[in-house]
Amino acid sequence: MSARKIIIDTDPGQDDAVAILLALASPQEIDLLGITCVAGNVPLALTQTNARRVCEVAGRPDVAVHAGCDAPLQRPLITAEHVHGKTGLDGPDLWDPTMPLAEAHGVDFIIDTLRHEEPGTVTLCPLGPLTNIAAAFQKAPDIVDRVQEIVLMGGAYFEVGNITPAAEFNIHVDPEAAAAVLTSGVPVTMMPLDVTHKALATRPRIEAIRGLKSKVGHFTAEMLDFFERFDVEKYGSEGGPLHDPCVIAYLIRPELFSGRNINVVVETTSELTLGMTVADWWGVTDRPANALFIGDLDADGFFDLITSRLAQL
């Protein structure tokens, strides 16, 4: 089979960085058409810089990195420096990237790419707030039917919230965008906290990556050394969860994951539960399914995949 064409939409973020590296390390399965950046974990100026840093670490300055939306559709930006550090990639020694930022706005790149490629051949992979995707759909409704699938990291049900008691960060930052995507009619696969909290970067798993003794291995291990401290302290877990790489791992090895086709609705009006993904896991409503909601993964297989692929960079 030919490699799957994807666009990564991202707000790096240490876990976003690992997702990008996994995609770049998997050319047989993944044809990365470009990266679009959005404000989320940190402001846009940092997310687009971080994406270029990651491409340079991987030796891929040829990848097109586009800056997209710098704020949610209707709300002030909420960021997560308390998790990712002031740069978004705290941990390793950072540098000013030399590869250029692509000229086109990220939203326009998404639109132009979907119009250029054959219908049903491009998968969108949002790893942050869904602002760029929703903005593209609003600006160019003709592209919606051309999307093969959206595989996103976001939402939660049994794990409830990580930025509020009820909401996961990516959905909470731009709930209107998330609601637009989930009602677009495009096939959606969601990687919620329910599954990503099982993808724990434990000390032995981090040391296996460090043991690659490569530039990429060292960079990744240093990111994860920093990244784990927040969730270990918050949840008392054995490591920080690698949320965003679940998206790319699913495209490469879907058999590592399991879930259900269910209805998911995003709360956009309640102050108390803003951004909550109301997931009908038990089928108690008559609302039609609009997402494959992933609930479990083979964590050892997941980390074996990441480590073996990073070894190829």
PDB file of C-alpha atoms in Angstrom:
ATOM      1  CA  MET A   1       0.000   0.000   0.000  1.00  0.00           C
ATOM      2  CA  SER A   2       1.102   3.550  -0.663  1.00  0.00           C
ATOM      3  CA  ALA A   3       1.876   5.888   2.189  1.00  0.00           C
ATOM      4  CA  ARG A   4      -1.092   7.730   3.669  1.00  0.00           C
ATOM      5  CA  LYS A   5      -1.129  11.450   2.865  1.00  0.00           C
ATOM      6  CA  ILE A   6      -1.551  13.573   5.983  1.00  0.00           C
ATOM      7  CA  ILE A   7      -1.378  17.145   7.217  1.00  0.00           C
ATOM      8  CA  ILE A   8      -0.314  17.538  10.845  1.00  0.00           C
ATOM      9  CA  ASP A   9      -1.963  20.509  12.563  1.00  0.00           C
ATOM     10  CA  THR A  10      -0.126  21.161  15.793  1.00  0.00           C
ATOM     11  CA  ASP A  11       0.844  23.383  18.735  1.00  0.00           C
ATOM     12  CA  PRO A  12       4.183  21.877  19.912  1.00  0.00           C
ATOM     13  CA  GLY A  13       4.334  20.850  22.877  1.00  0.00           C
ATOM     14  CA  GLN A  14       6.728  18.018  23.785  1.00  0.00           C
ATOM     15  CA  ASP A  15       4.186  15.305  22.938  1.00  0.00           C
ATOM     16  CA  ASP A  16       3.391  17.049  19.636  1.00  0.00           C
ATOM     17  CA  ALA A  17       7.104  16.968  18.882  1.00  0.00           C
ATOM     18  CA  VAL A  18       7.240  13.196  19.391  1.00  0.00           C
ATOM     19  CA  ALA A  19       4.221  12.811  17.100  1.00  0.00           C
ATOM     20  CA  ILE A  20       5.962  14.812  14.353  1.00  0.00           C
ATOM     21  CA  LEU A  21       9.148  12.772  14.774  1.00  0.00           C
ATOM     22  CA  LEU A  22       7.170   9.522  14.555  1.00  0.00           C
ATOM     23  CA  ALA A  23       5.546  10.665  11.309  1.00  0.00           C
ATOM     24  CA  LEU A  24       8.873  11.731   9.808  1.00  0.00           C
ATOM     25  CA  ALA A  25      10.406   8.397  10.810  1.00  0.00           C
ATOM     26  CA  SER A  26       7.669   6.404   9.052  1.00  0.00           C
ATOM     27  CA  PRO A  27       7.847   7.256   5.325  1.00  0.00           C
ATOM     28  CA  GLN A  28       6.508   3.872   4.238  1.00  0.00           C
ATOM     29  CA  GLU A  29       3.208   4.497   6.021  1.00  0.00           C
ATOM     30  CA  ILE A  30       3.071   8.306   6.253  1.00  0.00           C
ATOM     31  CA  ASP A  31       3.414  10.906   3.491  1.00  0.00           C
ATOM     32  CA  LEU A  32       3.580  14.166   5.443  1.00  0.00           C
ATOM     33  CA  LEU A  33       2.360  16.851   3.032  1.00  0.00           C
ATOM     34  CA  GLY A  34       3.022  19.666   5.480  1.00  0.00           C
ATOM     35  CA  ILE A  35       2.644  20.961   9.016  1.00  0.00           C
ATOM     36  CA  THR A  36       0.262  23.718  10.041  1.00  0.00           C
ATOM     37  CA  CYS A  37       0.668  25.406  13.400  1.00  0.00           C
ATOM     38  CA  VAL A  38      -1.945  26.834  15.726  1.00  0.00           C
ATOM     39  CA  ALA A  39      -1.904  28.721  19.007  1.00  0.00           C
ATOM     40  CA  GLY A  40      -2.543  26.363  21.899  1.00  0.00           C
ATOM     41  CA  ASN A  41       0.018  24.992  24.316  1.00  0.00           C
ATOM     42  CA  VAL A  42       1.948  28.221  23.723  1.00  0.00           C
ATOM     43  CA  PRO A  43       1.293  31.202  21.427  1.00  0.00           C
ATOM     44  CA  LEU A  44       1.631  30.839  17.657  1.00  0.00           C
ATOM     45  CA  ALA A  45       5.075  32.456  17.464  1.00  0.00           C
ATOM     46  CA  LEU A  46       6.419  29.625  19.598  1.00  0.00           C
ATOM     47  CA  THR A  47       4.418  26.762  18.079  1.00  0.00           C
ATOM     48  CA  GLN A  48       5.626  27.523  14.549  1.00  0.00           C
ATOM     49  CA  THR A  49       9.196  27.928  15.828  1.00  0.00           C
ATOM     50  CA  ASN A  50       8.999  24.644  17.723  1.00  0.00           C
ATOM     51  CA  ALA A  51       7.656  22.767  14.698  1.00  0.00           C
ATOM     52  CA  ARG A  52      10.650  23.926  12.663  1.00  0.00           C
ATOM     53  CA  ARG A  53      13.020  22.932  15.465  1.00  0.00           C
ATOM     54  CA  VAL A  54      11.595  19.423  15.436  1.00  0.00           C
ATOM     55  CA  CYS A  55      11.954  19.140  11.656  1.00  0.00           C
ATOM     56  CA  GLU A  56      15.577  20.243  11.953  1.00  0.00           C
ATOM     57  CA  VAL A  57      16.292  17.681  14.674  1.00  0.00           C
ATOM     58  CA  ALA A  58      14.942  15.014  12.336  1.00  0.00           C
ATOM     59  CA  GLY A  59      17.105  16.282   9.474  1.00  0.00           C
ATOM     60  CA  ARG A  60      14.011  17.314   7.479  1.00  0.00           C
ATOM     61  CA  PRO A  61      14.234  21.068   6.842  1.00  0.00           C
ATOM     62  CA  ASP A  62      12.428  20.403   3.559  1.00  0.00           C
ATOM     63  CA  VAL A  63       9.075  19.922   5.327  1.00  0.00           C
ATOM     64  CA  ALA A  64       6.736  22.869   4.804  1.00  0.00           C
ATOM     65  CA  VAL A  65       5.751  24.453   8.131  1.00  0.00           C
ATOM     66  CA  HIS A  66       2.924  27.001   7.975  1.00  0.00           C
ATOM     67  CA  ALA A  67       1.717  29.405  10.664  1.00  0.00           C
ATOM     68  CA  GLY A  68      -2.049  29.346  11.076  1.00  0.00           C
ATOM     69  CA  CYS A  69      -4.500  30.938  13.489  1.00  0.00           C
ATOM     70  CA  ASP A  70      -3.126  32.833  16.490  1.00  0.00           C
ATOM     71  CA  ALA A  71      -6.339  32.720  18.530  1.00  0.00           C
ATOM     72  CA  PRO A  72      -9.505  30.618  18.827  1.00  0.00           C
ATOM     73  CA  LEU A  73     -12.494  31.374  16.610  1.00  0.00           C
ATOM     74  CA  GLN A  74     -14.463  33.308  19.242  1.00  0.00           C
ATOM     75  CA  ARG A  75     -12.512  33.313  22.506  1.00  0.00           C
ATOM     76  CA  PRO A  76      -9.302  34.599  24.096  1.00  0.00           C
ATOM     77  CA  LEU A  77      -6.405  32.168  23.895  1.00  0.00           C
ATOM     78  CA  ILE A  78      -5.690  29.882  26.851  1.00  0.00           C
ATOM     79  CA  THR A  79      -2.177  28.392  26.941  1.00  0.00           C
ATOM     80  CA  ALA A  80      -0.419  25.668  28.935  1.00  0.00           C
ATOM     81  CA  GLU A  81       3.061  26.851  29.865  1.00  0.00           C
ATOM     82  CA  HIS A  82       2.462  25.279  33.283  1.00  0.00           C
ATOM     83  CA  VAL A  83       2.707  21.916  31.523  1.00  0.00           C
ATOM     84  CA  HIS A  84       5.120  22.518  28.644  1.00  0.00           C
ATOM     85  CA  GLY A  85       7.329  25.292  30.008  1.00  0.00           C
ATOM     86  CA  LYS A  86       7.729  28.831  28.727  1.00  0.00           C
ATOM     87  CA  THR A  87       9.007  27.713  25.317  1.00  0.00           C
ATOM     88  CA  GLY A  88       6.579  24.836  24.865  1.00  0.00           C
ATOM     89  CA  LEU A  89       9.566  22.524  24.378  1.00  0.00           C
ATOM     90  CA  ASP A  90      11.363  22.980  27.678  1.00  0.00           C
ATOM     91  CA  GLY A  91      13.894  20.268  28.474  1.00  0.00           C
ATOM     92  CA  PRO A  92      16.580  20.190  25.760  1.00  0.00           C
ATOM     93  CA  ASP A  93      18.817  23.100  24.812  1.00  0.00           C
ATOM     94  CA  LEU A  94      16.925  25.001  22.127  1.00  0.00           C
ATOM     95  CA  TRP A  95      18.133  27.061  19.186  1.00  0.00           C
ATOM     96  CA  ASP A  96      16.761  29.464  16.600  1.00  0.00           C
ATOM     97  CA  PRO A  97      15.733  27.368  13.583  1.00  0.00           C
ATOM     98  CA  THR A  98      17.292  28.245  10.235  1.00  0.00           C
ATOM     99  CA  MET A  99      14.703  26.569   7.978  1.00  0.00           C
ATOM    100  CA  PRO A 100      12.207  29.135   6.742  1.00  0.00           C
ATOM    101  CA  LEU A 101       8.565  29.397   7.669  1.00  0.00           C
ATOM    102  CA  ALA A 102       6.375  28.721   4.619  1.00  0.00           C
ATOM    103  CA  GLU A 103       4.705  31.837   3.237  1.00  0.00           C
ATOM    104  CA  ALA A 104       1.108  30.632   2.965  1.00  0.00           C
ATOM    105  CA  HIS A 105      -1.211  30.862   5.966  1.00  0.00           C
ATOM    106  CA  GLY A 106      -1.881  27.452   7.474  1.00  0.00           C
ATOM    107  CA  VAL A 107      -5.616  27.630   6.754  1.00  0.00           C
ATOM    108  CA  ASP A 108      -4.934  28.431   3.092  1.00  0.00           C
ATOM    109  CA  PHE A 109      -2.439  25.557   2.891  1.00  0.00           C
ATOM    110  CA  ILE A 110      -5.082  23.134   4.172  1.00  0.00           C
ATOM    111  CA  ILE A 111      -7.601  24.439   1.637  1.00  0.00           C
ATOM    112  CA  ASP A 112      -5.197  24.434  -1.306  1.00  0.00           C
ATOM    113  CA  THR A 113      -3.882  20.956  -0.491  1.00  0.00           C
ATOM    114  CA  LEU A 114      -7.334  19.412  -0.220  1.00  0.00           C
ATOM    115  CA  ARG A 115      -8.355  21.021  -3.521  1.00  0.00           C
ATOM    116  CA  HIS A 116      -5.170  19.820  -5.246  1.00  0.00           C
ATOM    117  CA  GLU A 117      -5.061  16.216  -4.029  1.00  0.00           C
ATOM    118  CA  GLU A 118      -7.541  13.581  -5.163  1.00  0.00           C
ATOM    119  CA  PRO A 119     -10.742  13.589  -3.081  1.00  0.00           C
ATOM    120  CA  GLY A 120     -10.640  11.192  -0.149  1.00  0.00           C
ATOM    121  CA  THR A 121      -6.852  10.862  -0.079  1.00  0.00           C
ATOM    122  CA  VAL A 122      -5.791  13.364   2.628  1.00  0.00           C
ATOM    123  CA  THR A 123      -6.137  12.745   6.367  1.00  0.00           C
ATOM    124  CA  LEU A 124      -6.048  15.719   8.737  1.00  0.00           C
ATOM    125  CA  CYS A 125      -4.218  15.088  12.009  1.00  0.00           C
ATOM    126  CA  PRO A 126      -4.963  17.855  14.543  1.00  0.00           C
ATOM    127  CA  LEU A 127      -2.844  17.604  17.693  1.00  0.00           C
ATOM    128  CA  GLY A 128      -3.979  20.871  19.286  1.00  0.00           C
ATOM    129  CA  PRO A 129      -7.045  23.127  19.294  1.00  0.00           C
ATOM    130  CA  LEU A 130      -9.134  22.640  16.151  1.00  0.00           C
ATOM    131  CA  THR A 131      -9.124  26.296  15.105  1.00  0.00           C
ATOM    132  CA  ASN A 132      -7.265  25.876  11.795  1.00  0.00           C
ATOM    133  CA  ILE A 133      -9.427  22.951  10.693  1.00  0.00           C
ATOM    134  CA  ALA A 134     -12.714  24.685  11.505  1.00  0.00           C
ATOM    135  CA  ALA A 135     -11.520  27.927   9.905  1.00  0.00           C
ATOM    136  CA  ALA A 136     -10.608  26.064   6.717  1.00  0.00           C
ATOM    137  CA  PHE A 137     -14.023  24.373   6.607  1.00  0.00           C
ATOM    138  CA  GLN A 138     -15.769  27.711   7.145  1.00  0.00           C
ATOM    139  CA  LYS A 139     -13.711  29.516   4.506  1.00  0.00           C
ATOM    140  CA  ALA A 140     -13.951  26.743   1.892  1.00  0.00           C
ATOM    141  CA  PRO A 141     -16.945  24.452   2.452  1.00  0.00           C
ATOM    142  CA  ASP A 142     -16.107  22.613  -0.776  1.00  0.00           C
ATOM    143  CA  ILE A 143     -13.110  20.916   0.872  1.00  0.00           C
ATOM    144  CA  VAL A 144     -15.114  19.165   3.600  1.00  0.00           C
ATOM    145  CA  ASP A 145     -16.201  16.280   1.366  1.00  0.00           C
ATOM    146  CA  ARG A 146     -12.637  15.889   0.085  1.00  0.00           C
ATOM    147  CA  VAL A 147     -11.168  14.939   3.488  1.00  0.00           C
ATOM    148  CA  GLN A 148     -10.478  11.220   3.915  1.00  0.00           C
ATOM    149  CA  GLU A 149     -10.603  11.293   7.723  1.00  0.00           C
ATOM    150  CA  ILE A 150      -9.771  13.438  10.718  1.00  0.00           C
ATOM    151  CA  VAL A 151      -7.722  11.673  13.397  1.00  0.00           C
ATOM    152  CA  LEU A 152      -7.364  14.025  16.357  1.00  0.00           C
ATOM    153  CA  MET A 153      -6.091  14.162  19.892  1.00  0.00           C
ATOM    154  CA  GLY A 154      -8.701  15.707  22.111  1.00  0.00           C
ATOM    155  CA  GLY A 155     -11.586  15.175  24.457  1.00  0.00           C
ATOM    156  CA  ALA A 156     -12.246  12.839  27.366  1.00  0.00           C
ATOM    157  CA  TYR A 157     -15.083  10.945  28.945  1.00  0.00           C
ATOM    158  CA  PHE A 158     -14.151   8.568  31.753  1.00  0.00           C
ATOM    159  CA  GLU A 159     -10.989  10.599  32.427  1.00  0.00           C
ATOM    160  CA  VAL A 160     -13.068  13.820  32.524  1.00  0.00           C
ATOM    161  CA  GLY A 161     -10.873  16.946  32.288  1.00  0.00           C
ATOM    162  CA  ASN A 162      -7.253  18.030  32.540  1.00  0.00           C
ATOM    163  CA  ILE A 163      -7.640  21.823  32.187  1.00  0.00           C
ATOM    164  CA  THR A 164     -11.027  22.099  33.961  1.00  0.00           C
ATOM    165  CA  PRO A 165     -12.860  19.432  35.963  1.00  0.00           C
ATOM    166  CA  ALA A 166     -14.909  18.634  32.855  1.00  0.00           C
ATOM    167  CA  ALA A 167     -12.810  19.464  29.788  1.00  0.00           C
ATOM    168  CA  GLU A 168      -9.653  18.345  28.023  1.00  0.00           C
ATOM    169  CA  PHE A 169      -7.305  21.182  27.014  1.00  0.00           C
ATOM    170  CA  ASN A 170      -7.464  21.048  23.200  1.00  0.00           C
ATOM    171  CA  ILE A 171     -11.258  21.048  23.093  1.00  0.00           C
ATOM    172  CA  HIS A 172     -11.604  23.611  25.888  1.00  0.00           C
ATOM    173  CA  VAL A 173      -9.339  26.140  24.154  1.00  0.00           C
ATOM    174  CA  ASP A 174     -11.639  26.344  21.112  1.00  0.00           C
ATOM    175  CA  PRO A 175     -14.904  24.504  21.781  1.00  0.00           C
ATOM    176  CA  GLU A 176     -16.685  26.167  18.865  1.00  0.00           C
ATOM    177  CA  ALA A 177     -14.047  24.860  16.474  1.00  0.00           C
ATOM    178  CA  ALA A 178     -14.324  21.374  17.943  1.00  0.00           C
ATOM    179  CA  ALA A 179     -18.096  21.454  17.642  1.00  0.00           C
ATOM    180  CA  ALA A 180     -17.825  22.506  13.993  1.00  0.00           C
ATOM    181  CA  VAL A 181     -15.447  19.646  13.204  1.00  0.00           C
ATOM    182  CA  LEU A 182     -17.583  17.017  14.938  1.00  0.00           C
ATOM    183  CA  THR A 183     -20.692  18.141  13.048  1.00  0.00           C
ATOM    184  CA  SER A 184     -18.923  18.481   9.676  1.00  0.00           C
ATOM    185  CA  GLY A 185     -19.789  15.010   8.463  1.00  0.00           C
ATOM    186  CA  VAL A 186     -16.130  14.062   7.975  1.00  0.00           C
ATOM    187  CA  PRO A 187     -15.205  10.667   9.507  1.00  0.00           C
ATOM    188  CA  VAL A 188     -13.539  11.440  12.852  1.00  0.00           C
ATOM    189  CA  THR A 189     -11.345   9.278  15.068  1.00  0.00           C
ATOM    190  CA  MET A 190     -10.671  10.750  18.518  1.00  0.00           C
ATOM    191  CA  MET A 191      -7.763  10.024  20.847  1.00  0.00           C
ATOM    192  CA  PRO A 192      -9.196  11.249  24.179  1.00  0.00           C
ATOM    193  CA  LEU A 193      -7.536  11.255  27.574  1.00  0.00           C
ATOM    194  CA  ASP A 194      -9.215   7.886  28.137  1.00  0.00           C
ATOM    195  CA  VAL A 195      -6.587   6.296  25.891  1.00  0.00           C
ATOM    196  CA  THR A 196      -3.690   8.770  26.076  1.00  0.00           C
ATOM    197  CA  HIS A 197      -3.472   8.473  29.868  1.00  0.00           C
ATOM    198  CA  LYS A 198      -2.550   4.826  29.263  1.00  0.00           C
ATOM    199  CA  ALA A 199       0.414   5.829  27.060  1.00  0.00           C
ATOM    200  CA  LEU A 200       2.744   6.614  29.952  1.00  0.00           C
ATOM    201  CA  ALA A 201       6.364   7.550  29.280  1.00  0.00           C
ATOM    202  CA  THR A 202       7.737   5.641  32.260  1.00  0.00           C
ATOM    203  CA  ARG A 203      11.384   5.880  33.255  1.00  0.00           C
ATOM    204  CA  PRO A 204      12.379   2.618  31.503  1.00  0.00           C
ATOM    205  CA  ARG A 205      10.631   3.768  28.313  1.00  0.00           C
ATOM    206  CA  ILE A 206      12.403   7.143  28.383  1.00  0.00           C
ATOM    207  CA  GLU A 207      15.738   5.455  29.011  1.00  0.00           C
ATOM    208  CA  ALA A 208      15.157   3.141  26.039  1.00  0.00           C
ATOM    209  CA  ILE A 209      14.791   6.229  23.841  1.00  0.00           C
ATOM    210  CA  ARG A 210      17.878   7.843  25.394  1.00  0.00           C
ATOM    211  CA  GLY A 211      19.687   4.571  24.768  1.00  0.00           C
ATOM    212  CA  LEU A 212      19.379   5.107  21.016  1.00  0.00           C
ATOM    213  CA  LYS A 213      22.431   7.374  21.495  1.00  0.00           C
ATOM    214  CA  SER A 214      21.389   9.602  18.628  1.00  0.00           C
ATOM    215  CA  LYS A 215      20.605  13.283  18.310  1.00  0.00           C
ATOM    216  CA  VAL A 216      16.894  12.518  18.018  1.00  0.00           C
ATOM    217  CA  GLY A 217      16.983  10.046  20.925  1.00  0.00           C
ATOM    218  CA  HIS A 218      18.785  12.489  23.191  1.00  0.00           C
ATOM    219  CA  PHE A 219      16.478  15.382  22.238  1.00  0.00           C
ATOM    220  CA  THR A 220      13.340  13.290  22.816  1.00  0.00           C
ATOM    221  CA  ALA A 221      14.519  11.912  26.151  1.00  0.00           C
ATOM    222  CA  GLU A 222      15.344  15.403  27.425  1.00  0.00           C
ATOM    223  CA  MET A 223      11.890  16.634  26.396  1.00  0.00           C
ATOM    224  CA  LEU A 224      10.238  13.756  28.202  1.00  0.00           C
ATOM    225  CA  ASP A 225      12.383  14.237  31.300  1.00  0.00           C
ATOM    226  CA  PHE A 226      10.820  17.689  31.629  1.00  0.00           C
ATOM    227  CA  PHE A 227       7.338  16.800  30.390  1.00  0.00           C
ATOM    228  CA  GLU A 228       6.693  13.976  32.851  1.00  0.00           C
ATOM    229  CA  ARG A 229       7.098  16.053  35.990  1.00  0.00           C
ATOM    230  CA  PHE A 230       3.686  17.751  35.688  1.00  0.00           C
ATOM    231  CA  ASP A 231       1.558  14.640  35.279  1.00  0.00           C
ATOM    232  CA  VAL A 232       3.553  12.544  37.743  1.00  0.00           C
ATOM    233  CA  GLU A 233       2.921  15.194  40.378  1.00  0.00           C
ATOM    234  CA  LYS A 234      -0.711  15.752  39.376  1.00  0.00           C
ATOM    235  CA  TYR A 235      -1.867  12.167  38.904  1.00  0.00           C
ATOM    236  CA  GLY A 236       0.714  10.183  40.848  1.00  0.00           C
ATOM    237  CA  SER A 237       1.341   8.186  37.664  1.00  0.00           C
ATOM    238  CA  GLU A 238       4.540   6.408  36.675  1.00  0.00           C
ATOM    239  CA  GLY A 239       5.197   8.833  33.824  1.00  0.00           C
ATOM    240  CA  GLY A 240       3.763  11.576  31.659  1.00  0.00           C
ATOM    241  CA  PRO A 241       1.212  10.537  29.016  1.00  0.00           C
ATOM    242  CA  LEU A 242       2.243  10.849  25.370  1.00  0.00           C
ATOM    243  CA  HIS A 243      -1.064  12.191  24.088  1.00  0.00           C
ATOM    244  CA  ASP A 244      -0.368  13.324  20.541  1.00  0.00           C
ATOM    245  CA  PRO A 245       1.780  10.450  19.232  1.00  0.00           C
ATOM    246  CA  CYS A 246      -1.322   8.259  19.619  1.00  0.00           C
ATOM    247  CA  VAL A 247      -2.689   9.945  16.481  1.00  0.00           C
ATOM    248  CA  ILE A 248       0.275   8.981  14.316  1.00  0.00           C
ATOM    249  CA  ALA A 249       0.681   5.542  15.900  1.00  0.00           C
ATOM    250  CA  TYR A 250      -2.962   4.819  15.087  1.00  0.00           C
ATOM    251  CA  LEU A 251      -2.358   5.555  11.412  1.00  0.00           C
ATOM    252  CA  ILE A 252       0.682   3.266  11.362  1.00  0.00           C
ATOM    253  CA  ARG A 253      -0.577   0.425  13.554  1.00  0.00           C
ATOM    254  CA  PRO A 254      -4.328   0.740  14.187  1.00  0.00           C
ATOM    255  CA  GLU A 255      -4.388  -2.730  15.727  1.00  0.00           C
ATOM    256  CA  LEU A 256      -2.710  -1.251  18.810  1.00  0.00           C
ATOM    257  CA  PHE A 257      -5.939   0.642  19.600  1.00  0.00           C
ATOM    258  CA  SER A 258      -9.580  -0.153  20.329  1.00  0.00           C
ATOM    259  CA  GLY A 259     -12.694   1.977  20.741  1.00  0.00           C
ATOM    260  CA  ARG A 260     -16.342   2.459  19.806  1.00  0.00           C
ATOM    261  CA  ASN A 261     -18.268   4.353  17.158  1.00  0.00           C
ATOM    262  CA  ILE A 262     -20.383   6.699  19.255  1.00  0.00           C
ATOM    263  CA  ASN A 263     -21.952  10.143  19.314  1.00  0.00           C
ATOM    264  CA  VAL A 264     -19.835  12.956  20.743  1.00  0.00           C
ATOM    265  CA  VAL A 265     -21.152  16.476  21.377  1.00  0.00           C
ATOM    266  CA  VAL A 266     -19.054  19.437  22.542  1.00  0.00           C
ATOM    267  CA  GLU A 267     -20.453  21.744  25.225  1.00  0.00           C
ATOM    268  CA  THR A 268     -20.115  25.371  24.057  1.00  0.00           C
ATOM    269  CA  THR A 269     -22.428  27.345  26.347  1.00  0.00           C
ATOM    270  CA  SER A 270     -22.013  26.226  29.951  1.00  0.00           C
ATOM    271  CA  GLU A 271     -19.479  28.107  32.060  1.00  0.00           C
ATOM    272  CA  LEU A 272     -19.141  25.054  34.281  1.00  0.00           C
ATOM    273  CA  THR A 273     -18.548  22.408  31.606  1.00  0.00           C
ATOM    274  CA  LEU A 274     -17.301  24.455  28.636  1.00  0.00           C
ATOM    275  CA  GLY A 275     -15.404  22.233  26.219  1.00  0.00           C
ATOM    276  CA  MET A 276     -16.649  18.973  27.686  1.00  0.00           C
ATOM    277  CA  THR A 277     -16.954  16.144  25.157  1.00  0.00           C
ATOM    278  CA  VAL A 278     -20.260  14.511  26.018  1.00  0.00           C
ATOM    279  CA  ALA A 279     -19.607  10.995  24.753  1.00  0.00           C
ATOM    280  CA  ASP A 280     -22.508   8.574  24.475  1.00  0.00           C
ATOM    281  CA  TRP A 281     -20.275   5.576  25.252  1.00  0.00           C
ATOM    282  CA  TRP A 282     -23.196   3.460  26.479  1.00  0.00           C
ATOM    283  CA  GLY A 283     -25.577   4.335  23.655  1.00  0.00           C
ATOM    284  CA  VAL A 284     -28.235   5.840  25.891  1.00  0.00           C
ATOM    285  CA  THR A 285     -29.402   8.417  23.328  1.00  0.00           C
ATOM    286  CA  ASP A 286     -30.648   8.113  19.761  1.00  0.00           C
ATOM    287  CA  ARG A 287     -28.019  10.554  18.494  1.00  0.00           C
ATOM    288  CA  PRO A 288     -26.161   9.020  15.518  1.00  0.00           C
ATOM    289  CA  ALA A 289     -22.509   8.073  15.855  1.00  0.00           C
ATOM    290  CA  ASN A 290     -20.133  10.760  14.584  1.00  0.00           C
ATOM    291  CA  ALA A 291     -16.757   9.577  15.918  1.00  0.00           C
ATOM    292  CA  LEU A 292     -14.661   6.518  16.610  1.00  0.00           C
ATOM    293  CA  PHE A 293     -13.841   7.203  20.250  1.00  0.00           C
ATOM    294  CA  ILE A 294     -10.694   5.303  21.233  1.00  0.00           C
ATOM    295  CA  GLY A 295     -10.586   3.890  24.742  1.00  0.00           C
ATOM    296  CA  ASP A 296      -7.616   1.537  25.018  1.00  0.00           C
ATOM    297  CA  LEU A 297      -4.202   0.725  23.558  1.00  0.00           C
ATOM    298  CA  ASP A 298      -1.340  -1.733  23.782  1.00  0.00           C
ATOM    299  CA  ALA A 299       1.062   0.576  25.609  1.00  0.00           C
ATOM    300  CA  ASP A 300       4.113  -1.662  25.237  1.00  0.00           C
ATOM    301  CA  GLY A 301       3.494  -2.005  21.507  1.00  0.00           C
ATOM    302  CA  PHE A 302       2.991   1.751  21.259  1.00  0.00           C
ATOM    303  CA  PHE A 303       6.349   2.548  22.875  1.00  0.00           C
ATOM    304  CA  ASP A 304       8.114  -0.201  20.938  1.00  0.00           C
ATOM    305  CA  LEU A 305       6.856   1.454  17.746  1.00  0.00           C
ATOM    306  CA  ILE A 306       8.031   4.918  18.824  1.00  0.00           C
ATOM    307  CA  THR A 307      11.457   3.719  19.926  1.00  0.00           C
ATOM    308  CA  SER A 308      12.096   1.597  16.855  1.00  0.00           C
ATOM    309  CA  ARG A 309      11.038   4.372  14.488  1.00  0.00           C
ATOM    310  CA  LEU A 310      13.023   7.099  16.254  1.00  0.00           C
ATOM    311  CA  ALA A 311      16.066   4.859  15.833  1.00  0.00           C
ATOM    312  CA  GLN A 312      15.724   5.378  12.076  1.00  0.00           C
ATOM    313  CA  LEU A 313      16.112   9.164  12.240  1.00  0.00           C
TER     314      LEU A 313
END
